[in-house]
Amino acid sequence: MKQLLILSGKGGTGKTTVASAFIKLSQARAYADCDVDAPNLHLVMQNLPVLDRTDYYGLPKAQIYTDQCIECDLCRQHCRFEAIHVNGTYQVDPFACEGCGVCAAVCPVRAIELKPATAGELMLYGDDRSVFSTAQLKMGSGTSGLLVTEVKKRLMAAAPSAELAIIDGSPGIGCPVIASISGVDLVLIVAEPSLSGISDLDRIVLTAAKFQTPVAVCINKADTNEGNAALIESFCEERGIPFTGRIPFDPMAVQAINTGRTIVDLDCPAGDAVREVFSKTLIQLGKGKSLTILSKKE
Amino acid sequence: MKIAVLSGKGGTGKTLVSVNLAAAIAPSVYLDCDVEEPNGHLFFRPKSIQREAVTVKIPAVDETKCNACRTCVEFCKFHALAMVGTRWMLFDDICHSCGGCTLLCPQQALHEVEKSIGEIQTGTSEGVTVRTGWLDPGQSSGVPIIRKLFAAESPLDQPMIVDCPPGSACIVMDSIRDADYCILVAEPTLFGLHNLKMVHELVRLFQKPHGVILNKCIEGDNPSKDYCLEQGITILESIPFDKTIGRLNSNGRILARELPQYHEMFTRLHQKIREVAGYETAADSER
Ligand code: SF4
Ligand code: SF4
């Protein structure tokens, strides 16, 4: 299976718009949303029946049994995350607790236990053709990297024979992104022609390079700043990064999203452009190995 | 007064709002907590920048003392430690710096060393103190950088604008914990609404006074606006979708410094927030 991950450094660049168009165009049998903090893909890909919903347990959190606590203060002194507060009794702030277990280990009277806590929900949608794996992290649960890994695992397990998996990534360069990069064959970066977009692009390229994952770049809303779009193209050329095309700003894109459709469901300039980006991306993805999807004309 | 600017996702105009607000009400402090992709400095182009490394503590072994008892490996909840044969190994990328392994090692074979994960840059730009946190690519958590950003001395009497990371994860919580007011920036799309709902849940959870700025408003449906009306959330401002804004913004220019009407809009915004937050009565308690 080939895995294509779509990233943008920042949200709002149209990453999900591109991902949903790609899923339509490839008739991908396997796709996932790894933006577990703010998943959006299901909003445009909502026609599949639910196969499975599972509670996700992240790392356990500490709990203090106040009736046993002798107020020695050791747990508070040793907690590096400032998660233990004294408010009449000793209490754990569940948002700050990272579940490291130091407090339980130092407590002389065993008044602290690590208790499993639900950190979110994993959802698997599908029918006999396609599988869609996604998740939603609960507010304030800090284990998004682990949840991303879980979303991908469930996708691979549910669609082992799929030729191509399309993964909508998360914003930033931190733990969820690192977790989503692991094992993918190509990262397509959706860049925006702004100074911010260029800076974000640079940091995503550096991050992917750290994990030795090949990248390709396309520009969304390219005509909103031609000068910056040209800068991005030359940035790619200098670094030998394959460039897969420009997608124009298109008010129809907003309309498509607001009606739960993808830009290739409508006849619009952005839709045409994304078709070309798609075929060029597939060529990069297929380099070395043949993808039958390459020869299929959509 | 600390004002945090949030959005469910990036790209909604969070940086636009926080940069312009800080610029319009200068002297002020602008804190860029979007440490994974900080952008505010591209607008402010701050001068006389001072750098400060941010480090975390990770364990290191003294091999002559370690007898491979595995106490540390079994303790580490994050699986950051391994014993390969009798060789002690650390995967420093996933270490949470809890200090447990060092504390519990019966041989006292472990000690802690500093590892750099990024830096903080402080500079000034026409009356705005610009503090930016940078996470090094490949490092997983920016939370220690955010803590350090907040811990720095700031002029007490100056308002502080906090440009938060996108989303609603742990890292965002750290940036709003001591905010006096939260501005939620929302786009007029279904995605925008979905993201708005999530940050709205977050500010309610923390019981923070809050209001919404509707950005990139165009003719037609605005699901985010409908939600605000339905939920009775204060709409602080509606910013139209405007090619001029887009162009200035994508070139890293600050609207409030170039167009009087935006200077006025953001000054008015600040005034409004002070009123609704009842700020006159609440003294700036800490830091
Ligand atoms: S400091 Fe904590 S997280 Fe890091 S290796 Fe030691 S036990 Fe694991
Ligand atoms: S606890 Fe100490 S002695 Fe035991 S394996 Fe770890 S470092 Fe070695």
Coordinates of C-alpha atoms and ligand atoms in Angstrom, one line a residue:
Chain A
M1 CA 0.0 0.0 0.0
K2 CA 1.2 3.5 -0.8
Q3 CA 0.4 6.2 1.8
L4 CA 0.0 9.8 0.8
L5 CA -0.1 12.3 3.6
I6 CA -1.4 15.8 3.1
L7 CA 0.1 18.6 5.3
S8 CA 0.1 22.3 5.3
G9 CA 2.0 23.6 8.3
K10 CA -1.1 25.6 9.2
G11 CA -4.8 24.9 8.9
G12 CA -7.0 27.0 6.7
T13 CA -4.8 26.6 3.7
G14 CA -7.3 24.2 2.1
K15 CA -5.6 21.0 3.1
T16 CA -8.9 19.2 3.8
T17 CA -10.3 20.7 0.5
V18 CA -7.4 19.2 -1.4
A19 CA -7.6 15.9 0.6
S20 CA -11.3 15.4 0.0
A21 CA -10.9 16.1 -3.8
F22 CA -8.0 13.6 -3.9
I23 CA -10.2 11.0 -2.2
K24 CA -12.9 11.5 -4.8
L25 CA -10.5 11.5 -7.7
S26 CA -8.7 8.4 -6.7
Q27 CA -11.8 6.7 -5.5
A28 CA -9.5 5.9 -2.6
R29 CA -10.6 2.8 -0.8
A30 CA -8.7 3.9 2.3
Y31 CA -8.5 7.3 3.8
A32 CA -8.0 8.8 7.2
D33 CA -8.2 12.2 9.1
C34 CA -5.3 12.5 11.4
D35 CA -6.2 16.0 12.5
V36 CA -7.5 14.6 15.8
D37 CA -7.7 17.9 17.5
A38 CA -10.0 19.4 14.9
P39 CA -11.1 16.8 12.4
N40 CA -13.0 18.1 9.5
L41 CA -12.9 15.5 6.7
H42 CA -16.0 13.8 7.9
L43 CA -17.9 16.9 7.1
V44 CA -17.4 16.4 3.4
M45 CA -17.1 12.6 3.5
Q46 CA -20.1 11.8 5.5
N47 CA -21.9 9.2 3.3
L48 CA -20.3 6.1 4.7
P49 CA -22.1 4.0 7.4
V50 CA -20.4 3.6 10.8
L51 CA -18.5 0.4 11.2
D52 CA -17.2 0.9 14.7
R53 CA -16.9 3.5 17.5
T54 CA -14.4 2.9 20.2
D55 CA -13.4 4.9 23.3
Y56 CA -9.8 5.8 23.2
Y57 CA -7.9 5.6 26.4
G58 CA -4.8 7.7 26.4
L59 CA -2.3 7.6 29.3
P60 CA -3.9 7.1 32.7
K61 CA -4.2 10.1 35.1
A62 CA -3.3 10.3 38.7
Q63 CA -6.0 10.2 41.4
I64 CA -5.4 11.0 45.0
Y65 CA -7.4 9.1 47.7
T66 CA -7.7 12.0 50.1
D67 CA -8.8 9.7 53.0
Q68 CA -5.4 8.0 52.9
C69 CA -3.3 11.1 52.1
I70 CA -1.1 12.2 55.0
E71 CA -0.2 15.5 53.3
C72 CA 3.5 14.9 53.2
D73 CA 3.7 17.1 50.1
L74 CA 6.1 14.8 48.3
C75 CA 3.9 14.3 45.3
R76 CA 3.5 18.0 44.8
Q77 CA 7.2 18.6 45.1
H78 CA 8.1 16.0 42.6
C79 CA 5.5 16.7 40.0
R80 CA 7.2 18.4 37.0
F81 CA 3.9 19.4 35.4
E82 CA 2.5 21.4 38.3
A83 CA -0.5 19.2 38.3
I84 CA -0.9 18.8 42.0
H85 CA -2.6 21.5 44.0
V86 CA -3.5 21.9 47.6
N87 CA -7.0 23.2 48.0
G88 CA -7.9 22.1 51.5
T89 CA -7.0 18.6 50.3
Y90 CA -4.4 17.4 47.8
Q91 CA -5.9 17.3 44.3
V92 CA -4.8 16.5 40.7
D93 CA -5.5 18.8 37.9
P94 CA -6.5 16.3 35.2
F95 CA -5.6 18.8 32.4
A96 CA -2.1 19.2 33.6
C97 CA -1.4 15.6 34.6
E98 CA 0.6 13.7 32.0
G99 CA 0.3 10.4 33.6
C100 CA 4.0 9.9 34.3
G101 CA 3.4 8.2 37.6
V102 CA 6.1 9.9 39.6
C103 CA 3.6 11.0 42.3
A104 CA 2.4 7.5 42.8
A105 CA 5.9 6.2 43.0
V106 CA 7.0 8.7 45.7
C107 CA 3.8 8.5 47.8
P108 CA 4.8 6.8 51.0
V109 CA 1.3 5.6 51.9
R110 CA 0.1 4.6 48.4
A111 CA -2.6 7.2 48.4
I112 CA -2.2 7.8 44.6
E113 CA -3.2 5.6 41.8
L114 CA -3.1 6.0 38.0
K115 CA -6.6 5.5 36.6
P116 CA -7.5 5.0 33.0
A117 CA -9.2 8.0 31.5
T118 CA -11.0 8.3 28.2
A119 CA -9.1 10.7 26.0
G120 CA -11.3 10.6 22.9
E121 CA -13.2 8.5 20.4
L122 CA -12.0 6.5 17.4
M123 CA -14.5 6.2 14.5
L124 CA -14.3 3.8 11.6
Y125 CA -16.7 4.3 8.7
G126 CA -17.0 2.0 5.7
D127 CA -18.8 -0.2 3.3
D128 CA -17.6 -3.0 1.0
R129 CA -15.7 -0.5 -1.1
S130 CA -14.1 2.1 1.2
V131 CA -12.8 2.6 4.7
F132 CA -12.5 5.9 6.5
S133 CA -10.7 6.1 9.8
T134 CA -11.0 9.2 12.0
A135 CA -11.0 10.3 15.7
Q136 CA -11.8 13.1 18.0
L137 CA -9.6 13.9 20.9
K138 CA -11.4 15.0 24.0
M139 CA -10.8 18.5 25.2
G140 CA -7.6 18.8 27.0
S141 CA -6.2 15.3 26.5
G142 CA -2.6 15.7 25.6
T143 CA -1.9 12.5 23.8
S144 CA -2.8 13.4 20.2
G145 CA 0.4 11.7 18.8
L146 CA -0.7 8.3 20.2
L147 CA -4.3 8.8 18.9
V148 CA -2.9 9.6 15.4
T149 CA -1.0 6.4 15.4
E150 CA -4.1 4.6 16.4
V151 CA -6.2 6.1 13.6
K152 CA -3.6 5.0 11.0
K153 CA -3.3 1.5 12.5
R154 CA -7.1 1.0 12.3
L155 CA -7.0 2.2 8.7
M156 CA -4.3 -0.3 7.7
A157 CA -6.0 -3.1 9.5
A158 CA -9.4 -2.4 7.9
A159 CA -8.2 -2.0 4.4
P160 CA -5.0 -4.1 4.1
S161 CA -5.4 -4.6 0.3
A162 CA -6.0 -1.0 -0.7
E163 CA -3.5 0.3 -3.1
L164 CA -3.5 3.9 -2.0
A165 CA -4.3 5.4 1.4
I166 CA -4.9 9.2 1.6
I167 CA -4.3 10.8 5.0
D168 CA -5.4 14.3 5.9
G169 CA -2.7 15.4 8.4
S170 CA -2.8 17.9 11.3
P171 CA -1.5 21.4 11.5
G172 CA 1.9 22.3 12.9
I173 CA 5.1 20.4 13.2
G174 CA 4.7 18.8 16.6
C175 CA 3.8 15.4 18.0
P176 CA 0.6 14.7 15.9
V177 CA 2.4 15.6 12.7
I178 CA 5.4 13.5 13.6
A179 CA 3.2 10.6 14.3
S180 CA 1.3 11.0 11.0
I181 CA 4.5 11.2 9.0
S182 CA 5.9 7.9 10.2
G183 CA 5.6 5.3 7.5
V184 CA 4.1 7.4 4.7
D185 CA 5.5 7.3 1.1
L186 CA 5.0 10.9 0.2
V187 CA 4.0 14.1 1.9
L188 CA 2.1 16.6 -0.2
I189 CA 2.4 20.1 1.3
V190 CA -0.4 22.5 0.5
A191 CA 1.2 26.0 0.7
E192 CA -0.3 29.4 0.7
P193 CA 1.2 32.3 -1.2
S194 CA 1.8 34.5 1.9
L195 CA 4.9 35.2 3.9
S196 CA 3.4 33.1 6.7
G197 CA 2.7 30.3 4.3
I198 CA 6.3 30.3 3.1
S199 CA 7.7 30.3 6.6
D200 CA 5.3 27.4 7.5
L201 CA 6.3 25.5 4.3
D202 CA 10.0 25.8 5.2
R203 CA 9.4 24.3 8.7
I204 CA 7.3 21.4 7.4
V205 CA 10.0 20.6 4.8
L206 CA 12.6 20.6 7.6
T207 CA 10.4 18.3 9.7
A208 CA 9.8 15.8 6.9
A209 CA 13.5 15.8 6.1
K210 CA 14.2 14.9 9.7
F211 CA 12.2 11.7 9.1
Q212 CA 13.6 11.2 5.6
T213 CA 10.2 11.3 4.0
P214 CA 9.9 12.7 0.4
V215 CA 7.8 15.7 -0.1
A216 CA 6.0 17.5 -3.0
V217 CA 4.4 20.9 -2.9
C218 CA 1.3 22.5 -4.4
I219 CA 0.0 26.1 -3.9
N220 CA -3.6 26.8 -3.0
K221 CA -5.2 30.2 -3.6
A222 CA -2.2 30.8 -5.8
D223 CA -3.6 33.9 -7.6
T224 CA -4.2 35.8 -4.4
N225 CA -0.5 36.7 -4.4
E226 CA 1.4 35.9 -7.6
G227 CA 4.7 37.2 -6.4
N228 CA 4.7 34.9 -3.3
A229 CA 3.5 32.0 -5.5
A230 CA 6.5 32.5 -7.7
L231 CA 8.7 32.5 -4.6
I232 CA 7.3 29.2 -3.5
E233 CA 8.0 27.7 -6.9
S234 CA 11.6 28.8 -6.9
F235 CA 12.0 27.6 -3.3
C236 CA 11.0 24.2 -4.5
E237 CA 13.2 24.4 -7.5
E238 CA 16.3 25.3 -5.4
R239 CA 15.7 22.4 -3.1
G240 CA 14.8 19.9 -5.8
I241 CA 11.3 19.5 -4.4
P242 CA 8.7 18.3 -7.0
F243 CA 6.1 21.0 -7.6
T244 CA 2.7 19.7 -8.5
G245 CA 0.7 22.9 -9.5
R246 CA -1.2 25.9 -8.6
I247 CA -4.9 26.0 -7.5
P248 CA -6.6 29.3 -7.9
F249 CA -8.8 31.0 -5.2
D250 CA -12.3 30.0 -6.0
P251 CA -15.5 31.1 -4.2
M252 CA -17.0 27.9 -5.4
A253 CA -14.7 26.0 -2.9
V254 CA -16.5 27.6 0.0
Q255 CA -19.8 26.8 -1.5
A256 CA -18.8 23.1 -2.1
I257 CA -17.7 22.8 1.6
N258 CA -20.9 24.5 2.9
T259 CA -23.0 22.0 1.0
G260 CA -20.9 19.0 2.1
R261 CA -19.3 18.4 -1.3
T262 CA -15.8 18.4 -2.7
I263 CA -14.4 20.9 -5.3
V264 CA -14.3 18.2 -7.9
D265 CA -18.1 17.6 -7.5
L266 CA -18.6 21.1 -8.9
D267 CA -17.5 22.4 -12.3
C268 CA -15.1 25.1 -11.2
P269 CA -11.6 26.4 -11.8
A270 CA -10.2 25.0 -8.5
G271 CA -11.6 21.6 -9.3
D272 CA -9.9 21.6 -12.7
A273 CA -6.6 22.7 -11.2
V274 CA -6.7 20.1 -8.4
R275 CA -7.2 17.3 -11.0
E276 CA -3.8 18.2 -12.5
V277 CA -2.2 18.5 -9.0
F278 CA -3.6 15.0 -8.3
S279 CA -2.1 13.3 -11.4
K280 CA 1.3 15.0 -10.8
T281 CA 1.3 13.9 -7.2
L282 CA 0.5 10.3 -8.2
I283 CA 3.5 10.3 -10.5
Q284 CA 5.7 11.4 -7.6
L285 CA 4.1 8.8 -5.4
G286 CA 4.5 6.1 -8.0
K287 CA 8.2 6.8 -8.8
G288 CA 10.0 3.5 -8.9
K289 CA 6.9 1.4 -8.4
S290 CA 3.8 1.2 -10.7
L291 CA 0.5 2.2 -9.3
T292 CA -2.4 0.8 -11.3
I293 CA -4.3 3.9 -10.3
L294 CA -1.9 5.8 -12.5
S295 CA -3.0 4.1 -15.7
K296 CA -6.7 4.4 -14.9
K297 CA -8.1 7.5 -16.4
E298 CA -10.6 9.1 -14.1
Chain B
M1 CA -4.9 42.6 30.9
K2 CA -4.2 39.4 29.0
I3 CA -6.3 38.8 25.8
A4 CA -5.9 35.4 24.2
V5 CA -6.8 35.0 20.5
L6 CA -8.0 31.6 19.5
S7 CA -9.4 29.7 16.6
G8 CA -10.2 26.0 16.1
K9 CA -7.7 26.0 13.2
G10 CA -5.0 28.1 11.7
G11 CA -5.7 30.3 8.7
T12 CA -8.8 31.8 10.1
G13 CA -7.2 35.1 10.8
K14 CA -6.0 34.6 14.3
T15 CA -2.6 36.1 13.7
L16 CA -4.2 38.9 11.7
V17 CA -6.4 39.8 14.6
S18 CA -3.7 39.5 17.3
V19 CA -1.0 41.4 15.4
N20 CA -3.4 44.2 14.5
L21 CA -4.8 44.5 17.9
A22 CA -1.4 44.6 19.5
A23 CA -0.2 47.2 16.9
A24 CA -3.3 49.4 17.3
I25 CA -3.1 49.7 21.1
A26 CA 0.7 50.0 21.5
P27 CA 2.5 50.1 23.9
S28 CA 1.6 46.5 24.3
V29 CA 3.1 43.0 24.5
Y30 CA 2.6 40.5 21.7
L31 CA 3.2 36.8 22.6
D32 CA 3.4 34.3 19.7
C33 CA 2.5 31.0 21.3
D34 CA 2.0 29.3 18.0
V35 CA 5.5 27.8 18.6
E36 CA 5.2 25.2 15.8
E37 CA 4.5 27.8 13.1
P38 CA 5.0 31.3 14.5
N39 CA 4.1 34.0 12.0
G40 CA 3.6 37.2 14.0
H41 CA 7.3 38.2 13.7
L42 CA 6.8 38.3 9.9
F43 CA 4.5 41.2 10.3
F44 CA 6.3 43.1 13.2
R45 CA 9.8 42.5 11.9
P46 CA 11.0 43.2 15.4
K47 CA 14.4 44.9 16.1
S48 CA 17.2 44.3 18.5
I49 CA 16.2 40.7 19.0
Q50 CA 17.4 38.8 22.0
R51 CA 17.5 35.0 22.0
E52 CA 17.1 32.7 24.9
A53 CA 17.3 28.9 24.5
V54 CA 14.6 26.7 25.9
T55 CA 15.7 23.5 27.4
V56 CA 14.2 20.4 29.0
K57 CA 15.8 17.9 31.2
I58 CA 16.4 14.4 29.9
P59 CA 18.2 11.5 31.7
A60 CA 21.7 10.3 31.0
V61 CA 23.4 7.2 32.2
D62 CA 26.6 6.5 33.9
E63 CA 27.3 3.1 32.4
T64 CA 29.8 2.1 35.1
K65 CA 27.0 2.3 37.7
C66 CA 24.0 0.8 35.8
N67 CA 23.5 -2.9 36.5
A68 CA 20.6 -3.3 34.1
C69 CA 18.0 -3.8 36.7
R70 CA 15.4 -2.3 34.4
T71 CA 13.7 -0.3 37.1
C72 CA 13.7 2.8 35.0
V73 CA 12.6 1.0 31.8
E74 CA 9.6 -0.5 33.6
F75 CA 8.8 2.8 35.2
C76 CA 8.8 5.0 32.1
K77 CA 5.1 5.3 31.0
F78 CA 6.1 6.8 27.7
H79 CA 8.4 4.0 26.6
A80 CA 11.2 6.4 26.2
L81 CA 13.7 4.0 27.7
A82 CA 14.9 0.6 26.6
M83 CA 17.5 -2.0 27.6
V84 CA 19.2 -3.6 24.7
G85 CA 21.1 -6.5 26.2
T86 CA 22.7 -4.6 29.1
R87 CA 22.9 -1.3 27.2
W88 CA 20.7 1.5 28.5
M89 CA 19.0 3.5 25.7
L90 CA 16.9 6.7 25.7
F91 CA 14.6 7.8 22.9
D92 CA 14.8 11.4 23.8
D93 CA 12.1 12.5 21.3
I94 CA 9.4 10.9 23.4
C95 CA 10.8 11.6 26.9
H96 CA 8.4 13.8 28.8
S97 CA 11.1 15.0 31.3
C98 CA 9.1 13.7 34.3
G99 CA 12.3 12.9 36.1
G100 CA 10.9 9.6 37.4
C101 CA 13.7 7.4 36.1
T102 CA 16.5 9.4 37.7
L103 CA 14.6 9.6 40.9
L104 CA 13.9 5.9 41.2
C105 CA 17.2 4.4 39.9
P106 CA 18.4 2.2 42.8
Q107 CA 22.0 2.5 41.6
Q108 CA 21.9 6.3 41.2
A109 CA 23.2 5.6 37.7
L110 CA 21.1 8.3 36.1
H111 CA 21.5 12.1 36.2
E112 CA 19.7 14.8 34.2
V113 CA 21.2 16.8 31.4
E114 CA 19.7 19.8 29.5
K115 CA 18.4 19.3 26.0
S116 CA 17.6 22.3 23.8
I117 CA 14.1 22.1 22.1
G118 CA 13.8 25.6 20.8
E119 CA 14.2 29.3 21.7
I120 CA 12.4 32.5 22.6
Q121 CA 13.1 35.7 20.7
T122 CA 12.3 39.1 22.1
G123 CA 12.4 42.2 20.1
T124 CA 10.5 45.5 19.7
S125 CA 8.4 47.0 16.8
E126 CA 7.0 50.5 17.1
G127 CA 6.0 50.2 20.8
V128 CA 5.1 46.5 20.7
T129 CA 7.3 44.1 22.6
V130 CA 7.3 41.0 20.4
R131 CA 8.0 37.7 22.0
T132 CA 8.1 34.6 19.8
G133 CA 8.5 31.0 20.8
W134 CA 10.2 28.7 18.3
L135 CA 10.0 24.9 18.5
D136 CA 12.9 23.1 16.7
P137 CA 11.6 20.9 13.9
G138 CA 11.5 17.3 15.0
Q139 CA 10.7 18.1 18.6
S140 CA 7.4 16.9 19.8
S141 CA 6.1 19.3 22.4
G142 CA 6.1 23.1 22.5
V143 CA 4.5 23.3 26.0
P144 CA 7.8 24.1 27.8
I145 CA 8.4 27.0 25.3
I146 CA 4.9 28.4 26.0
R147 CA 5.5 28.1 29.8
K148 CA 8.7 30.1 29.4
L149 CA 7.0 32.7 27.2
F150 CA 4.5 33.4 29.9
A151 CA 7.1 33.3 32.7
A152 CA 9.1 36.2 31.3
E153 CA 8.9 39.6 32.9
S154 CA 6.5 41.9 31.0
P155 CA 5.6 45.5 31.7
L156 CA 2.7 45.2 34.2
D157 CA 0.7 48.1 32.9
Q158 CA 0.7 47.1 29.2
P159 CA -2.0 44.9 27.7
M160 CA -0.8 41.6 26.5
I161 CA -2.1 39.9 23.3
V162 CA -1.6 36.2 23.1
D163 CA -1.6 34.6 19.7
C164 CA -2.5 31.0 20.6
P165 CA -1.7 27.8 18.7
P166 CA -4.4 26.5 16.5
G167 CA -6.8 23.7 17.8
S168 CA -7.9 22.9 21.3
A169 CA -5.2 20.5 22.4
C170 CA -3.1 20.6 25.6
I171 CA -0.8 23.2 24.2
V172 CA -3.7 25.7 23.7
M173 CA -4.9 25.2 27.3
D174 CA -1.5 26.3 28.5
S175 CA -1.8 29.5 26.5
I176 CA -5.2 30.5 27.8
R177 CA -4.9 29.4 31.4
D178 CA -4.4 32.9 32.7
A179 CA -6.1 35.0 30.1
D180 CA -8.6 37.6 31.2
Y181 CA -10.5 37.5 27.9
C182 CA -10.6 35.2 24.9
I183 CA -11.3 36.3 21.3
L184 CA -12.5 33.5 19.1
V185 CA -11.9 34.0 15.4
A186 CA -14.2 32.2 13.0
E187 CA -14.7 31.7 9.3
P188 CA -18.0 31.7 7.5
T189 CA -17.9 28.0 6.5
L190 CA -19.1 24.7 7.9
F191 CA -15.5 23.9 8.7
G192 CA -15.3 27.2 10.4
L193 CA -18.4 26.5 12.5
H194 CA -17.1 23.1 13.5
N195 CA -13.8 24.6 14.7
L196 CA -15.6 27.4 16.4
K197 CA -17.7 25.0 18.4
M198 CA -14.6 23.2 19.7
V199 CA -12.9 26.4 20.9
H200 CA -16.2 27.6 22.3
E201 CA -16.4 24.4 24.4
L202 CA -12.8 25.1 25.5
V203 CA -13.4 28.6 26.8
R204 CA -16.6 27.5 28.5
L205 CA -14.7 24.7 30.2
F206 CA -12.2 27.3 31.5
Q207 CA -15.0 29.8 32.2
K208 CA -13.3 32.6 30.3
P209 CA -15.2 35.6 29.2
H210 CA -15.2 35.5 25.4
G211 CA -16.5 37.0 22.2
V212 CA -16.3 36.1 18.5
I213 CA -14.8 37.9 15.5
L214 CA -16.3 36.8 12.3
N215 CA -13.6 37.0 9.6
K216 CA -13.6 36.7 5.8
C217 CA -17.3 37.4 5.7
I218 CA -18.9 37.2 2.3
E219 CA -22.4 37.5 1.0
G220 CA -24.6 34.5 1.7
D221 CA -24.8 32.0 4.5
N222 CA -22.6 32.3 7.6
P223 CA -23.0 29.2 9.7
S224 CA -20.6 30.7 12.3
K225 CA -22.7 33.8 12.7
D226 CA -25.9 31.8 13.1
Y227 CA -24.3 29.7 15.8
C228 CA -23.2 32.9 17.8
L229 CA -26.7 34.3 17.6
E230 CA -28.2 31.0 18.7
Q231 CA -25.8 30.6 21.6
G232 CA -25.9 34.2 22.6
I233 CA -22.2 34.7 22.0
T234 CA -21.0 38.3 21.7
I235 CA -20.0 39.2 18.2
L236 CA -17.3 41.7 18.6
E237 CA -16.6 42.5 15.0
S238 CA -17.3 41.3 11.4
I239 CA -14.4 41.7 9.1
P240 CA -15.3 41.5 5.4
F241 CA -13.5 39.4 2.9
D242 CA -11.5 42.0 1.2
K243 CA -8.8 41.7 -1.5
T244 CA -6.8 44.6 0.0
I245 CA -6.7 42.9 3.4
G246 CA -5.6 39.6 1.7
R247 CA -2.9 41.3 -0.2
L248 CA -1.4 43.4 2.6
N249 CA -1.7 40.4 5.0
S250 CA 0.0 37.9 2.6
N251 CA 2.9 40.4 2.2
G252 CA 3.3 40.6 5.9
R253 CA 2.0 44.2 6.3
I254 CA 0.0 45.4 9.3
L255 CA -3.4 46.9 8.4
A256 CA -3.7 48.9 11.6
R257 CA -0.4 50.7 10.8
E258 CA -1.3 51.4 7.2
L259 CA -5.0 52.0 7.0
P260 CA -6.7 54.4 9.5
Q261 CA -10.0 52.6 9.4
Y262 CA -8.4 49.4 10.6
H263 CA -6.4 51.3 13.3
E264 CA -9.8 52.6 14.5
M265 CA -11.5 49.2 14.2
F266 CA -8.9 47.5 16.4
T267 CA -8.8 50.3 19.0
R268 CA -12.5 50.1 19.2
L269 CA -12.3 46.4 19.6
H270 CA -10.0 46.8 22.6
Q271 CA -12.3 49.3 24.2
K272 CA -15.2 47.0 23.8
I273 CA -13.4 44.1 25.3
R274 CA -12.4 46.2 28.3
E275 CA -16.0 47.1 28.8
V276 CA -17.5 43.6 28.5
A277 CA -14.7 42.1 30.6
G278 CA -15.5 44.6 33.3
Y279 CA -11.8 45.2 33.4
E280 CA -11.9 48.5 35.3
T281 CA -12.6 46.6 38.5
A282 CA -10.2 43.6 38.1
A283 CA -6.7 44.5 38.9
D284 CA -3.9 42.9 37.0
S285 CA -3.3 40.2 39.6
E286 CA -0.1 38.5 38.6
R287 CA 3.1 38.9 36.6
Ligands
SF4_1 S1 12.3 11.4 32.5 FE1 10.3 10.4 32.6 S2 9.6 10.3 30.5 FE2 11.8 10.7 30.4 S3 12.8 8.8 30.2 FE3 12.7 9.2 32.4 S4 10.8 8.2 33.1 FE4 10.7 8.4 30.9
SF4_2 S1 17.2 1.8 37.3 FE1 19.3 2.4 37.3 S2 20.5 0.6 37.5 FE2 18.4 0.0 37.0 S3 18.5 -0.2 34.8 FE3 17.8 1.8 35.2 S4 19.7 3.0 35.2 FE4 20.3 0.9 35.4

